[in-house]
Amino acid sequence: MASVLSYESLVHAVAGAVGSMTAMTVFFPLDTARLRLQVDEKRKSKTTHMVLLEIIKEEGLLAPYRGWFPVISSLCCSNFVYFYTFNSLKAVWVKGQHSTTAKDLVVGFVAGVVNVLLTTPLWVVNTRLKLQGAKFRNEDIVPTNYNGIIDAFHQIIRDEGILALWNGTFPSLLLVFNPAIQFMFYEGLKRQLLKKRMKLSSVDVFIIGAIAKAIATTVTYPLQTVQSILRFGHHRLNPENRTLGSLRNILYLLHQRVRDDGLLPFPSSSFLTGKSYM
């Protein structure tokens, strides 16, 4: 119990939360472009700068930062939960022994599952707020109209039921392999470098972190696209205007994207940002 409630776990959690908030604030426009490409598949522009130029021209200069507060709030909570759980479980399981790649993967997976179950409602709300007011090319997308985070929660529960707050949970659970894969490669690369030197520099940490994240994001990106669509939950799938809201549509969405765009658009736009695994 002492390991779970330790000061070290709290420090890792706070550092992870603050670091992710800082990075997201700097690269937020890229995340906006990523989300538009994932949800609005009929958008012709496929490059980052063209999508951002379109958004600014049609929706205003500050449009790339729309939804910043709910996203940052969700990211802070999500990363705090993840890093606290990850380091607490690692402290309990390893207990002074040498960690292994397999243990890192298992701990990362369990921490990811806990994080998804606790924070998915926040991500559903912030996805919808971020896309509110967007100029969509896809006519099958139903616009949303929320007056903030609390109103979004209220409307979703009232109109769609409380379970709608967990839209996209299944692909999100599969996506816990993203940070698990990331930490597995990160810890493995770190151990290899520490065999050759006594201490890692900040540049070393940055490089191995970037490599680990790039691998994890590329592998899991198709599911990230489905996750975003399910969280938004306002696509019509048929002439009766029935909106998307069921996990059984995951395979349908994957098939639809591959049929319309091929396999290449999945990984090509994944390099806009590697954030969205929660």
GROMACS .gro file of C-alpha atoms in nm:
model
  278
    1MET     CA    1   0.000   0.000   0.000
    2ALA     CA    2   0.288   0.233   0.077
    3SER     CA    3   0.420   0.182  -0.277
    4VAL     CA    4   0.084   0.277  -0.427
    5LEU     CA    5   0.052   0.595  -0.220
    6SER     CA    6   0.419   0.687  -0.246
    7TYR     CA    7   0.556   1.034  -0.315
    8GLU     CA    8   0.746   0.896  -0.615
    9SER     CA    9   0.424   0.779  -0.784
   10LEU     CA   10   0.267   1.120  -0.724
   11VAL     CA   11   0.569   1.298  -0.874
   12HIS     CA   12   0.559   1.077  -1.186
   13ALA     CA   13   0.185   1.142  -1.222
   14VAL     CA   14   0.217   1.520  -1.189
   15ALA     CA   15   0.517   1.529  -1.423
   16GLY     CA   16   0.333   1.323  -1.683
   17ALA     CA   17   0.024   1.542  -1.660
   18VAL     CA   18   0.213   1.872  -1.680
   19GLY     CA   19   0.439   1.750  -1.960
   20SER     CA   20   0.146   1.628  -2.171
   21MET     CA   21  -0.046   1.955  -2.115
   22THR     CA   22   0.253   2.160  -2.226
   23ALA     CA   23   0.313   1.950  -2.537
   24MET     CA   24  -0.056   1.950  -2.630
   25THR     CA   25  -0.081   2.328  -2.596
   26VAL     CA   26   0.216   2.378  -2.829
   27PHE     CA   27   0.094   2.128  -3.090
   28PHE     CA   28  -0.282   2.175  -3.045
   29PRO     CA   29  -0.343   2.298  -3.404
   30LEU     CA   30  -0.190   1.974  -3.533
   31ASP     CA   31  -0.430   1.776  -3.317
   32THR     CA   32  -0.719   1.981  -3.456
   33ALA     CA   33  -0.610   1.894  -3.810
   34ARG     CA   34  -0.578   1.526  -3.716
   35LEU     CA   35  -0.928   1.512  -3.571
   36ARG     CA   36  -1.082   1.680  -3.877
   37LEU     CA   37  -0.914   1.429  -4.109
   38GLN     CA   38  -1.025   1.136  -3.896
   39VAL     CA   39  -1.391   1.237  -3.863
   40ASP     CA   40  -1.457   1.424  -4.189
   41GLU     CA   41  -1.328   1.174  -4.445
   42LYS     CA   42  -1.469   1.373  -4.741
   43ARG     CA   43  -1.229   1.661  -4.683
   44LYS     CA   44  -1.014   1.688  -4.995
   45SER     CA   45  -0.711   1.849  -4.834
   46LYS     CA   46  -0.493   1.578  -4.681
   47THR     CA   47  -0.185   1.774  -4.573
   48THR     CA   48  -0.145   1.943  -4.236
   49HIS     CA   49  -0.085   2.298  -4.353
   50MET     CA   50  -0.369   2.289  -4.608
   51VAL     CA   51  -0.620   2.162  -4.351
   52LEU     CA   52  -0.514   2.430  -4.103
   53LEU     CA   53  -0.534   2.702  -4.369
   54GLU     CA   54  -0.886   2.587  -4.459
   55ILE     CA   55  -0.993   2.591  -4.094
   56ILE     CA   56  -0.854   2.942  -4.036
   57LYS     CA   57  -1.008   3.077  -4.358
   58GLU     CA   58  -1.354   2.929  -4.297
   59GLU     CA   59  -1.382   2.946  -3.918
   60GLY     CA   60  -1.146   3.216  -3.797
   61LEU     CA   61  -0.790   3.259  -3.673
   62LEU     CA   62  -0.852   3.097  -3.333
   63ALA     CA   63  -1.043   2.797  -3.475
   64PRO     CA   64  -0.740   2.563  -3.457
   65TYR     CA   65  -0.749   2.617  -3.078
   66ARG     CA   66  -1.123   2.552  -3.042
   67GLY     CA   67  -1.190   2.317  -2.751
   68TRP     CA   68  -0.850   2.378  -2.592
   69PHE     CA   69  -0.973   2.391  -2.231
   70PRO     CA   70  -1.177   2.065  -2.229
   71VAL     CA   71  -0.898   1.883  -2.412
   72ILE     CA   72  -0.631   2.008  -2.172
   73SER     CA   73  -0.851   1.923  -1.873
   74SER     CA   74  -0.913   1.571  -2.004
   75LEU     CA   75  -0.547   1.523  -2.091
   76CYS     CA   76  -0.437   1.635  -1.744
   77CYS     CA   77  -0.675   1.392  -1.571
   78SER     CA   78  -0.602   1.110  -1.814
   79ASN     CA   79  -0.223   1.130  -1.791
   80PHE     CA   80  -0.232   1.174  -1.413
   81VAL     CA   81  -0.439   0.854  -1.383
   82TYR     CA   82  -0.219   0.665  -1.630
   83PHE     CA   83   0.123   0.760  -1.491
   84TYR     CA   84   0.011   0.720  -1.128
   85THR     CA   85  -0.130   0.374  -1.200
   86PHE     CA   86   0.170   0.272  -1.413
   87ASN     CA   87   0.434   0.370  -1.155
   88SER     CA   88   0.235   0.235  -0.861
   89LEU     CA   89   0.184  -0.105  -1.025
   90LYS     CA   90   0.548  -0.115  -1.130
   91ALA     CA   91   0.663  -0.036  -0.776
   92VAL     CA   92   0.439  -0.309  -0.630
   93TRP     CA   93   0.529  -0.576  -0.886
   94VAL     CA   94   0.901  -0.514  -0.936
   95LYS     CA   95   0.987  -0.437  -0.571
   96GLY     CA   96   1.352  -0.355  -0.623
   97GLN     CA   97   1.411  -0.623  -0.888
   98HIS     CA   98   1.523  -0.556  -1.243
   99SER     CA   99   1.230  -0.472  -1.468
  100THR     CA  100   1.179  -0.662  -1.793
  101THR     CA  101   1.018  -0.575  -2.125
  102ALA     CA  102   0.733  -0.820  -2.059
  103LYS     CA  103   0.660  -0.666  -1.718
  104ASP     CA  104   0.665  -0.315  -1.867
  105LEU     CA  105   0.413  -0.424  -2.132
  106VAL     CA  106   0.176  -0.585  -1.881
  107VAL     CA  107   0.192  -0.290  -1.639
  108GLY     CA  108   0.137  -0.045  -1.925
  109PHE     CA  109  -0.165  -0.243  -2.045
  110VAL     CA  110  -0.329  -0.260  -1.701
  111ALA     CA  111  -0.266   0.111  -1.640
  112GLY     CA  112  -0.420   0.188  -1.978
  113VAL     CA  113  -0.735  -0.015  -1.902
  114VAL     CA  114  -0.785   0.170  -1.571
  115ASN     CA  115  -0.733   0.502  -1.747
  116VAL     CA  116  -0.982   0.426  -2.028
  117LEU     CA  117  -1.261   0.315  -1.795
  118LEU     CA  118  -1.224   0.624  -1.574
  119THR     CA  119  -1.165   0.900  -1.831
  120THR     CA  120  -1.351   0.803  -2.153
  121PRO     CA  121  -1.651   1.033  -2.069
  122LEU     CA  122  -1.413   1.331  -2.061
  123TRP     CA  123  -1.273   1.242  -2.403
  124VAL     CA  124  -1.620   1.193  -2.554
  125VAL     CA  125  -1.721   1.542  -2.440
  126ASN     CA  126  -1.401   1.715  -2.547
  127THR     CA  127  -1.411   1.550  -2.891
  128ARG     CA  128  -1.759   1.689  -2.951
  129LEU     CA  129  -1.672   2.035  -2.818
  130LYS     CA  130  -1.362   2.048  -3.033
  131LEU     CA  131  -1.563   1.969  -3.347
  132GLN     CA  132  -1.849   2.205  -3.263
  133GLY     CA  133  -1.879   2.479  -3.523
  134ALA     CA  134  -1.659   2.294  -3.772
  135LYS     CA  135  -1.733   2.327  -4.145
  136PHE     CA  136  -1.771   1.963  -4.243
  137ARG     CA  137  -1.756   1.832  -4.600
  138ASN     CA  138  -1.945   1.515  -4.509
  139GLU     CA  139  -2.322   1.579  -4.521
  140ASP     CA  140  -2.385   1.271  -4.304
  141ILE     CA  141  -2.240   1.446  -3.998
  142VAL     CA  142  -2.498   1.594  -3.760
  143PRO     CA  143  -2.379   1.923  -3.598
  144THR     CA  144  -2.372   1.953  -3.218
  145ASN     CA  145  -2.474   2.251  -3.005
  146TYR     CA  146  -2.333   2.258  -2.652
  147ASN     CA  147  -2.277   2.554  -2.416
  148GLY     CA  148  -1.972   2.408  -2.244
  149ILE     CA  149  -1.854   2.096  -2.066
  150ILE     CA  150  -2.142   2.066  -1.816
  151ASP     CA  151  -2.406   2.128  -2.084
  152ALA     CA  152  -2.242   1.868  -2.309
  153PHE     CA  153  -2.260   1.607  -2.032
  154HIS     CA  154  -2.623   1.698  -1.967
  155GLN     CA  155  -2.732   1.682  -2.331
  156ILE     CA  156  -2.551   1.354  -2.402
  157ILE     CA  157  -2.706   1.182  -2.098
  158ARG     CA  158  -3.053   1.327  -2.174
  159ASP     CA  159  -3.061   1.256  -2.549
  160GLU     CA  160  -2.842   0.946  -2.587
  161GLY     CA  161  -2.828   0.784  -2.245
  162ILE     CA  162  -2.547   0.769  -1.992
  163LEU     CA  163  -2.371   0.486  -2.178
  164ALA     CA  164  -2.309   0.725  -2.469
  165LEU     CA  165  -2.040   0.882  -2.249
  166TRP     CA  166  -1.844   0.560  -2.299
  167ASN     CA  167  -1.875   0.561  -2.681
  168GLY     CA  168  -1.554   0.427  -2.829
  169THR     CA  169  -1.457   0.234  -2.517
  170PHE     CA  170  -1.384  -0.090  -2.703
  171PRO     CA  171  -1.135   0.059  -2.951
  172SER     CA  172  -0.997   0.265  -2.662
  173LEU     CA  173  -0.934  -0.055  -2.466
  174LEU     CA  174  -0.754  -0.198  -2.765
  175LEU     CA  175  -0.560   0.126  -2.792
  176VAL     CA  176  -0.412   0.080  -2.446
  177PHE     CA  177  -0.154  -0.119  -2.637
  178ASN     CA  178  -0.037   0.220  -2.770
  179PRO     CA  179   0.118   0.347  -2.443
  180ALA     CA  180   0.200  -0.013  -2.350
  181ILE     CA  181   0.397  -0.054  -2.674
  182GLN     CA  182   0.545   0.293  -2.628
  183PHE     CA  183   0.669   0.222  -2.275
  184MET     CA  184   0.792  -0.124  -2.376
  185PHE     CA  185   1.014   0.023  -2.651
  186TYR     CA  186   1.109   0.323  -2.437
  187GLU     CA  187   1.220   0.111  -2.140
  188GLY     CA  188   1.395  -0.137  -2.370
  189LEU     CA  189   1.589   0.134  -2.554
  190LYS     CA  190   1.673   0.303  -2.225
  191ARG     CA  191   1.813  -0.020  -2.079
  192GLN     CA  192   2.026  -0.072  -2.389
  193LEU     CA  193   2.171   0.279  -2.368
  194LEU     CA  194   2.239   0.248  -1.995
  195LYS     CA  195   2.457  -0.054  -2.067
  196LYS     CA  196   2.691   0.179  -2.257
  197ARG     CA  197   2.680   0.486  -2.033
  198MET     CA  198   2.618   0.575  -1.670
  199LYS     CA  199   2.346   0.835  -1.726
  200LEU     CA  200   2.114   0.941  -2.007
  201SER     CA  201   2.108   1.300  -2.128
  202SER     CA  202   1.785   1.491  -2.195
  203VAL     CA  203   1.856   1.452  -2.569
  204ASP     CA  204   1.883   1.073  -2.529
  205VAL     CA  205   1.550   1.062  -2.343
  206PHE     CA  206   1.384   1.281  -2.607
  207ILE     CA  207   1.507   1.068  -2.898
  208ILE     CA  208   1.414   0.729  -2.754
  209GLY     CA  209   1.078   0.870  -2.643
  210ALA     CA  210   1.008   0.999  -2.992
  211ILE     CA  211   1.107   0.668  -3.152
  212ALA     CA  212   0.891   0.469  -2.911
  213LYS     CA  213   0.590   0.696  -2.964
  214ALA     CA  214   0.625   0.688  -3.343
  215ILE     CA  215   0.624   0.308  -3.347
  216ALA     CA  216   0.324   0.281  -3.114
  217THR     CA  217   0.121   0.544  -3.301
  218THR     CA  218   0.181   0.392  -3.644
  219VAL     CA  219   0.080   0.045  -3.528
  220THR     CA  220  -0.244   0.156  -3.361
  221TYR     CA  221  -0.354   0.448  -3.582
  222PRO     CA  222  -0.647   0.276  -3.764
  223LEU     CA  223  -0.814   0.219  -3.427
  224GLN     CA  224  -0.751   0.582  -3.331
  225THR     CA  225  -0.956   0.690  -3.634
  226VAL     CA  226  -1.247   0.464  -3.535
  227GLN     CA  227  -1.219   0.585  -3.175
  228SER     CA  228  -1.259   0.950  -3.281
  229ILE     CA  229  -1.565   0.874  -3.498
  230LEU     CA  230  -1.735   0.675  -3.221
  231ARG     CA  231  -1.666   0.944  -2.961
  232PHE     CA  232  -1.813   1.212  -3.187
  233GLY     CA  233  -2.112   0.984  -3.239
  234HIS     CA  234  -2.291   1.206  -3.492
  235HIS     CA  235  -2.246   1.020  -3.820
  236ARG     CA  236  -2.552   0.884  -3.998
  237LEU     CA  237  -2.504   0.533  -4.132
  238ASN     CA  238  -2.820   0.490  -4.338
  239PRO     CA  239  -3.109   0.677  -4.511
  240GLU     CA  240  -3.320   0.648  -4.193
  241ASN     CA  241  -3.071   0.888  -4.029
  242ARG     CA  242  -2.984   0.645  -3.751
  243THR     CA  243  -2.677   0.787  -3.583
  244LEU     CA  244  -2.363   0.599  -3.499
  245GLY     CA  245  -2.347   0.478  -3.142
  246SER     CA  246  -2.266   0.107  -3.131
  247LEU     CA  247  -1.939  -0.075  -3.094
  248ARG     CA  248  -2.049  -0.329  -3.353
  249ASN     CA  249  -1.981  -0.064  -3.615
  250ILE     CA  250  -1.603  -0.077  -3.562
  251LEU     CA  251  -1.542  -0.330  -3.839
  252TYR     CA  252  -1.783  -0.142  -4.064
  253LEU     CA  253  -1.595   0.184  -4.011
  254LEU     CA  254  -1.257   0.022  -4.075
  255HIS     CA  255  -1.388  -0.144  -4.391
  256GLN     CA  256  -1.544   0.184  -4.509
  257ARG     CA  257  -1.223   0.381  -4.464
  258VAL     CA  258  -1.007   0.118  -4.635
  259ARG     CA  259  -1.261   0.090  -4.920
  260ASP     CA  260  -1.279   0.465  -4.978
  261ASP     CA  261  -0.922   0.573  -4.906
  262GLY     CA  262  -0.705   0.262  -4.904
  263LEU     CA  263  -0.463   0.160  -4.629
  264LEU     CA  264  -0.214   0.443  -4.680
  265PRO     CA  265  -0.419   0.734  -4.534
  266PHE     CA  266  -0.421   0.568  -4.194
  267PRO     CA  267  -0.048   0.589  -4.120
  268SER     CA  268   0.013   0.898  -4.335
  269SER     CA  269  -0.197   1.125  -4.113
  270SER     CA  270  -0.088   0.955  -3.793
  271PHE     CA  271   0.223   1.172  -3.782
  272LEU     CA  272   0.013   1.483  -3.725
  273THR     CA  273   0.005   1.387  -3.360
  274GLY     CA  274   0.050   1.079  -3.149
  275LYS     CA  275  -0.170   1.190  -2.865
  276SER     CA  276  -0.503   1.023  -2.912
  277TYR     CA  277  -0.474   0.682  -2.756
  278MET     CA  278  -0.681   0.751  -2.445
   0.00000   0.00000   0.00000
